């Protein structure tokens, strides 16, 4: 089985421009492909994780990845999937975010001579002459076709800014530039990027007469209504300082039963033969599947040691022995409500009070009914059935 067939069986391929040509290229290790990452935050999140795993799979099959950091397109903001305009980022924030992305990507992709390369579209987009761009690139696009693109449709009613309208042209220009500079012949991306990616392939074919290809992956994180990758506290980050390994593990440990095998296929590097066997397991083994998923993904992102500790802590929380993760809290009064807020379990005193009144908080082995219940170091707080922490109380300085 070639890598193309493997991607298909894993449910990753959504749309392709030229299936037989793409199959031949990537199965033969002849693809020099790029995926773009706009630096909208100072950490990658699980929404980027599938793209990183795809790059890793293709690199292992002999293809050459080009990681494109959107230091230039980050000034505009991709309107895809948005109902309003993105916040404008400062140049300093964009540069800092790009550097954070770069460091995280080195965990997944092998960079170096004859391996993967990393590029930043700020290097060519920020110095463009506007009139020259209109003559060179703008003439290749029709407004009618652009307005039919899926990425713009949901913005048309509320208003699509001219700034965002240019995003498709910028992304197409990226592909053309990478084709000329690095010999890129293929672009990969999420299923929601199809219109932008087609624009790039058409620009290369019109301007240079060369073949260019595009393939989108099934967006597990978007096609499910963006429910995955989000928690009550926000996004699930790959930076352990924003989402600690235990929380990352627990996120995957608690995915919906119906999504478990989909995630195993799409995101882990477990061999397909083993996955087929797991598919045939009885329904009673669903928690075993979830543990495997959570462990494998935590190991990929945070390393084997962190995965072992997270798994041990999770089992401890459900009576399986081991040590629970600790949360240090600095509070003036060590009672349950300020501790819940300081630990990040609740966003406000009001939310903490409501949660207690609804019976959603336990302290050690009993439900909390007193909103002024005292908490001391070593106590274990449980929020529902999924969040469990040992508390370390420190005084405010």
Coordinates of C-alpha atoms in Angstrom, one line a residue:
X1 CA 0.0 0.0 0.0
X2 CA 1.3 3.4 -1.0
X3 CA 1.0 6.5 1.2
X4 CA -1.9 7.8 -1.0
X5 CA -3.9 4.7 -0.3
X6 CA -3.0 4.8 3.4
X7 CA -4.3 8.4 3.6
X8 CA -7.5 7.3 1.9
X9 CA -8.0 4.5 4.3
X10 CA -7.4 6.7 7.3
X11 CA -10.1 9.0 6.0
X12 CA -7.8 12.0 5.4
X13 CA -8.3 12.8 1.8
X14 CA -11.3 15.1 1.0
X15 CA -10.7 16.7 -2.4
X16 CA -7.9 16.5 -5.0
X17 CA -7.3 18.3 -8.3
X18 CA -5.7 15.4 -10.3
X19 CA -6.0 12.1 -8.4
X20 CA -3.8 9.9 -10.6
X21 CA -1.0 12.5 -10.9
X22 CA -1.1 13.1 -7.1
X23 CA -1.2 9.4 -6.3
X24 CA 1.9 8.8 -8.5
X25 CA 3.8 11.8 -7.1
X26 CA 3.4 11.2 -3.4
X27 CA 3.6 7.4 -3.7
X28 CA 6.9 7.9 -5.5
X29 CA 8.2 10.5 -3.1
X30 CA 8.1 13.2 -5.8
X31 CA 6.0 15.8 -4.1
X32 CA 7.5 19.0 -2.8
X33 CA 4.5 20.3 -1.0
X34 CA 3.6 23.1 1.3
X35 CA 1.1 23.8 4.0
X36 CA 0.6 27.3 5.4
X37 CA 0.2 28.3 9.0
X38 CA -1.0 31.9 9.8
X39 CA 0.5 33.0 13.2
X40 CA -2.8 34.0 14.9
X41 CA -1.6 33.0 18.4
X42 CA 1.7 32.2 20.2
X43 CA 1.1 28.5 20.1
X44 CA -0.1 25.9 17.6
X45 CA -3.3 24.1 18.7
X46 CA -4.9 20.8 17.9
X47 CA -6.5 22.4 14.8
X48 CA -3.0 22.5 13.3
X49 CA -2.1 19.0 14.6
X50 CA -3.7 17.1 11.8
X51 CA -1.7 19.1 9.2
X52 CA 1.5 18.5 11.1
X53 CA 0.8 14.8 11.2
X54 CA 0.1 14.8 7.5
X55 CA 3.4 16.5 6.8
X56 CA 5.2 13.9 9.0
X57 CA 3.5 11.0 7.2
X58 CA 4.4 12.4 3.7
X59 CA 8.0 13.2 4.8
X60 CA 8.4 9.6 6.1
X61 CA 7.3 8.4 2.6
X62 CA 10.1 10.4 1.0
X63 CA 8.2 13.6 0.0
X64 CA 9.7 17.1 0.8
X65 CA 7.6 19.4 3.0
X66 CA 7.8 23.2 2.9
X67 CA 6.4 24.7 6.1
X68 CA 5.0 28.2 5.2
X69 CA 4.7 30.7 8.1
X70 CA 2.2 33.4 7.3
X71 CA 4.2 36.3 8.5
X72 CA 2.7 38.3 5.6
X73 CA -0.8 36.9 5.3
X74 CA -1.1 37.3 9.0
X75 CA -1.3 41.0 8.4
X76 CA -4.6 40.4 6.5
X77 CA -6.3 37.4 8.2
X78 CA -8.0 34.5 6.5
X79 CA -11.8 35.1 6.3
X80 CA -12.4 31.3 5.8
X81 CA -14.9 30.0 8.4
X82 CA -15.3 33.5 10.0
X83 CA -18.5 35.4 10.6
X84 CA -16.5 38.6 11.5
X85 CA -13.2 40.2 10.7
X86 CA -10.1 38.9 12.6
X87 CA -8.4 41.2 15.0
X88 CA -5.5 43.1 13.4
X89 CA -2.2 41.9 14.8
X90 CA 0.9 44.1 15.3
X91 CA 4.1 43.3 13.4
X92 CA 5.8 42.5 16.8
X93 CA 3.0 40.0 17.7
X94 CA 3.2 38.3 14.3
X95 CA 6.9 37.9 14.4
X96 CA 6.8 36.5 18.0
X97 CA 4.0 34.0 17.0
X98 CA 6.0 32.9 14.0
X99 CA 9.0 32.1 16.1
X100 CA 6.8 30.1 18.6
X101 CA 5.4 28.1 15.7
X102 CA 8.9 27.4 14.3
X103 CA 10.1 25.9 17.6
X104 CA 7.0 23.7 18.0
X105 CA 7.2 22.4 14.5
X106 CA 10.7 21.1 15.0
X107 CA 9.1 18.4 17.2
X108 CA 7.2 17.0 14.3
X109 CA 9.1 17.7 11.1
X110 CA 12.8 17.0 10.2
X111 CA 14.4 20.2 8.9
X112 CA 17.8 20.4 7.3
X113 CA 19.6 19.8 4.1
X114 CA 17.5 17.7 1.7
X115 CA 14.8 17.5 4.3
X116 CA 12.0 20.0 5.2
X117 CA 12.5 23.7 4.7
X118 CA 10.7 26.6 6.5
X119 CA 9.7 29.8 4.7
X120 CA 7.9 33.0 5.8
X121 CA 5.7 34.8 3.3
X122 CA 6.6 38.1 4.9
X123 CA 9.8 37.8 3.0
X124 CA 8.1 38.4 -0.4
X125 CA 4.6 39.7 0.4
X126 CA 5.6 42.7 2.5
X127 CA 7.8 44.2 -0.2
X128 CA 5.4 43.8 -3.1
X129 CA 4.6 46.7 -5.4
X130 CA 0.8 47.0 -5.5
X131 CA 0.5 48.1 -9.1
X132 CA 2.9 45.3 -10.2
X133 CA 0.9 42.8 -8.2
X134 CA -2.3 43.9 -9.9
X135 CA -0.8 43.6 -13.3
X136 CA 1.0 40.3 -12.7
X137 CA -1.6 38.4 -10.6
X138 CA -4.8 40.4 -10.5
X139 CA -5.3 39.9 -14.2
X140 CA -5.5 36.2 -13.7
X141 CA -8.6 36.4 -11.4
X142 CA -12.2 37.3 -12.1
X143 CA -14.3 38.8 -9.4
X144 CA -17.2 36.7 -10.4
X145 CA -15.3 33.5 -9.7
X146 CA -13.9 34.8 -6.5
X147 CA -17.3 35.7 -5.1
X148 CA -18.5 32.2 -5.8
X149 CA -15.8 30.8 -3.5
X150 CA -17.1 29.1 -0.4
X151 CA -14.6 30.9 1.8
X152 CA -16.4 34.3 1.0
X153 CA -20.0 33.2 1.0
X154 CA -20.8 33.4 4.7
X155 CA -19.2 36.8 5.0
X156 CA -21.1 38.5 2.2
X157 CA -24.2 39.2 4.2
X158 CA -22.4 40.8 7.1
X159 CA -19.8 42.5 4.9
X160 CA -16.5 41.3 3.5
X161 CA -13.8 43.9 3.8
X162 CA -11.6 44.6 0.7
X163 CA -8.6 43.7 3.0
X164 CA -9.9 40.1 3.4
X165 CA -11.0 39.9 -0.2
X166 CA -7.3 40.0 -1.1
X167 CA -6.5 37.0 1.0
X168 CA -7.1 34.5 -1.9
X169 CA -4.8 36.4 -4.2
X170 CA -2.1 36.4 -1.5
X171 CA -2.4 32.7 -0.9
X172 CA -2.3 32.0 -4.7
X173 CA 0.8 34.2 -5.0
X174 CA 2.5 32.2 -2.2
X175 CA 2.1 29.0 -4.2
X176 CA 3.4 30.7 -7.4
X177 CA 6.4 32.1 -5.5
X178 CA 7.2 28.8 -3.8
X179 CA 6.9 27.0 -7.2
X180 CA 9.5 29.3 -8.7
X181 CA 11.8 29.5 -5.7
X182 CA 11.7 26.0 -4.3
X183 CA 10.1 23.9 -7.0
X184 CA 6.9 23.3 -5.0
X185 CA 4.4 21.3 -7.0
X186 CA 1.7 20.6 -4.5
X187 CA -0.3 22.3 -1.8
X188 CA -2.1 20.6 1.1
X189 CA -4.6 22.1 3.5
X190 CA -7.9 21.8 5.2
X191 CA -11.1 21.1 3.4
X192 CA -12.2 24.7 4.0
X193 CA -9.3 26.0 2.0
X194 CA -10.3 24.4 -1.3
X195 CA -11.2 27.7 -3.1
X196 CA -8.0 29.4 -2.1
X197 CA -5.9 26.3 -3.1
X198 CA -7.6 26.1 -6.5
X199 CA -6.7 29.7 -7.1
X200 CA -3.0 28.9 -6.5
X201 CA -2.9 25.9 -8.9
X202 CA -4.7 28.0 -11.6
X203 CA -2.3 30.9 -11.2
X204 CA 0.8 28.7 -11.6
X205 CA -0.7 27.0 -14.7
X206 CA -1.6 30.3 -16.3
X207 CA 1.6 32.1 -15.5
X208 CA 4.2 29.3 -16.1
X209 CA 2.4 26.5 -17.8
X210 CA 3.7 24.1 -15.2
X211 CA 1.6 21.5 -13.5
X212 CA 0.5 22.2 -9.9
X213 CA -1.7 20.2 -7.7
X214 CA -3.8 20.6 -4.6
X215 CA -5.2 18.2 -2.1
X216 CA -7.4 18.9 0.9
X217 CA -7.6 16.8 4.0
X218 CA -10.9 16.0 5.8
X219 CA -11.0 18.5 8.7
X220 CA -11.9 16.4 11.7
X221 CA -11.7 19.6 13.7
X222 CA -14.0 21.7 11.4
X223 CA -16.3 19.2 9.8
X224 CA -17.6 18.3 13.2
X225 CA -18.7 21.8 13.8
X226 CA -15.4 22.8 15.4
X227 CA -16.5 21.0 18.5
X228 CA -13.1 19.2 18.7
X229 CA -10.1 21.3 19.7
X230 CA -12.3 23.4 22.1
X231 CA -13.0 23.1 25.7
X232 CA -14.9 25.2 28.2
X233 CA -11.7 27.1 28.8
X234 CA -10.8 27.7 25.1
X235 CA -8.6 26.0 22.6
X236 CA -6.4 22.9 23.2
X237 CA -2.9 24.1 22.7
X238 CA 0.3 22.2 21.8
X239 CA 2.3 24.4 24.2
X240 CA 2.4 22.6 27.5
X241 CA 2.3 25.9 29.4
X242 CA -1.1 26.7 27.9
X243 CA -2.5 23.1 27.9
X244 CA -0.5 20.9 30.3
X245 CA 0.1 17.3 29.2
X246 CA -2.5 15.9 31.7
X247 CA -5.2 18.2 30.3
X248 CA -4.2 17.4 26.8
X249 CA -4.4 13.7 27.6
X250 CA -7.8 14.1 29.3
X251 CA -9.1 16.0 26.3
X252 CA -8.5 13.0 24.0
X253 CA -9.5 10.5 26.7
X254 CA -13.0 12.1 26.8
X255 CA -13.8 12.4 23.1
X256 CA -17.3 11.2 22.1
X257 CA -17.5 7.4 21.7
X258 CA -18.4 7.8 18.0
X259 CA -15.3 9.9 17.3
X260 CA -12.7 7.6 18.9
X261 CA -11.8 5.4 15.9
X262 CA -12.0 8.3 13.5
X263 CA -9.4 10.1 15.6
X264 CA -7.2 7.0 15.9
X265 CA -7.2 6.6 12.1
X266 CA -6.6 10.2 11.3
X267 CA -4.2 11.3 14.0
X268 CA -2.1 8.4 15.3
X269 CA 0.7 6.5 13.6
X270 CA -0.7 3.2 14.8
X271 CA -0.4 0.7 11.8
X272 CA -3.6 0.2 9.8
X273 CA -3.5 -3.5 10.5
X274 CA -3.8 -2.8 14.2
X275 CA -6.5 -0.2 13.7
X276 CA -8.5 -2.7 11.7
X277 CA -8.3 -5.1 14.6
X278 CA -9.3 -2.3 17.1
X279 CA -12.3 -1.6 14.9
X280 CA -13.6 -5.1 15.6
X281 CA -13.3 -4.8 19.4
X282 CA -16.5 -5.1 21.4
X283 CA -18.3 -2.0 22.7
X284 CA -17.2 -2.8 26.2
X285 CA -13.6 -1.9 25.2
X286 CA -14.4 1.7 24.3
X287 CA -12.4 3.1 27.3
X288 CA -9.4 1.0 26.2
X289 CA -9.6 2.6 22.8
X290 CA -9.8 6.1 24.4
X291 CA -6.7 5.4 26.5
X292 CA -4.8 4.3 23.5
X293 CA -5.8 7.4 21.6
X294 CA -5.0 9.8 24.4
X295 CA -1.6 8.1 25.2
X296 CA -0.5 8.0 21.5
X297 CA -1.3 11.7 20.9
X298 CA 0.2 12.9 24.2
X299 CA 3.4 11.0 23.4
X300 CA 3.5 12.6 19.9
X301 CA 3.1 16.1 21.2
X302 CA 4.8 16.0 24.7
X303 CA 7.0 12.9 24.7
X304 CA 6.8 9.4 26.2
X305 CA 7.6 10.5 29.7
X306 CA 4.8 13.1 29.8
X307 CA 2.4 10.6 28.3
X308 CA 3.2 8.0 30.9
X309 CA 2.7 10.5 33.7
X310 CA -0.6 11.8 32.2
X311 CA -1.9 8.3 31.9
X312 CA -0.9 7.4 35.5
X313 CA -2.6 10.6 36.8
X314 CA -5.8 9.9 34.8
X315 CA -5.9 6.3 36.1
X316 CA -5.4 7.6 39.6
X317 CA -8.4 10.0 39.2
X318 CA -10.6 7.0 38.4
X319 CA -9.3 4.8 41.2
X320 CA -6.5 3.1 39.3
X321 CA -3.6 4.1 41.5
X322 CA -0.8 6.6 40.7
X323 CA -0.4 10.3 41.4
X324 CA -2.8 13.1 40.4
X325 CA -1.5 16.3 38.8
X326 CA -1.1 19.2 41.1
X327 CA -2.4 22.7 40.8
X328 CA -0.7 25.5 42.8
X329 CA -3.1 28.2 43.7
X330 CA -2.3 31.6 45.4
X331 CA -5.3 32.8 47.3
X332 CA -6.0 35.2 50.1
X333 CA -8.7 33.0 51.6
X334 CA -8.3 29.2 51.1
X335 CA -12.0 28.4 50.5
X336 CA -13.5 26.5 47.7
X337 CA -14.7 29.4 45.5
X338 CA -11.5 31.4 45.2
X339 CA -9.5 28.1 44.9
X340 CA -11.7 27.0 41.9
X341 CA -11.1 30.3 40.2
X342 CA -7.4 30.5 41.0
X343 CA -6.9 26.9 39.7
X344 CA -8.6 27.9 36.4
X345 CA -11.4 25.4 36.9
X346 CA -14.0 28.2 36.9
X347 CA -13.8 31.5 35.2
X348 CA -15.5 33.6 37.9
X349 CA -16.8 33.4 41.5
X350 CA -20.3 33.3 40.1
X351 CA -19.6 30.3 37.9
X352 CA -17.9 28.5 40.8
X353 CA -20.9 29.2 43.1
X354 CA -23.4 27.9 40.5
X355 CA -21.3 24.8 39.9
X356 CA -21.2 24.0 43.6
X357 CA -25.0 24.6 43.9
X358 CA -25.6 22.3 41.0
X359 CA -23.6 19.5 42.7
X360 CA -20.7 19.6 40.2
X361 CA -17.8 19.9 42.7
X362 CA -16.4 17.3 45.0
X363 CA -13.6 17.8 47.6
X364 CA -11.7 14.6 48.3
X365 CA -14.5 12.0 48.5
X366 CA -17.5 14.1 49.2
X367 CA -19.8 16.6 47.3
X368 CA -19.2 20.2 48.2
X369 CA -22.4 21.8 49.5
X370 CA -20.9 24.7 51.5
X371 CA -19.7 27.6 49.3
X372 CA -17.3 28.5 52.0
X373 CA -15.8 25.1 52.4
X374 CA -12.1 25.3 53.4
X375 CA -9.4 23.8 51.2
X376 CA -5.9 22.8 52.2
X377 CA -2.8 21.6 50.4
X378 CA -3.2 18.0 49.5
X379 CA -6.9 18.1 49.0
X380 CA -8.3 16.7 45.7
X381 CA -10.9 18.7 43.8
X382 CA -13.1 17.0 41.3
X383 CA -15.2 18.9 38.7
X384 CA -17.7 16.4 37.3
X385 CA -16.2 13.2 36.1
X386 CA -13.4 14.6 34.0
X387 CA -11.4 17.1 35.9
X388 CA -9.4 16.0 38.9
X389 CA -6.5 17.9 40.6
X390 CA -4.5 17.8 43.9
X391 CA -4.4 21.3 45.3
X392 CA -1.3 23.1 46.6
X393 CA -2.3 26.3 48.4
X394 CA 0.2 29.2 48.6
X395 CA -0.5 32.6 50.2
X396 CA -0.7 35.7 48.1
X397 CA 2.5 37.7 48.4

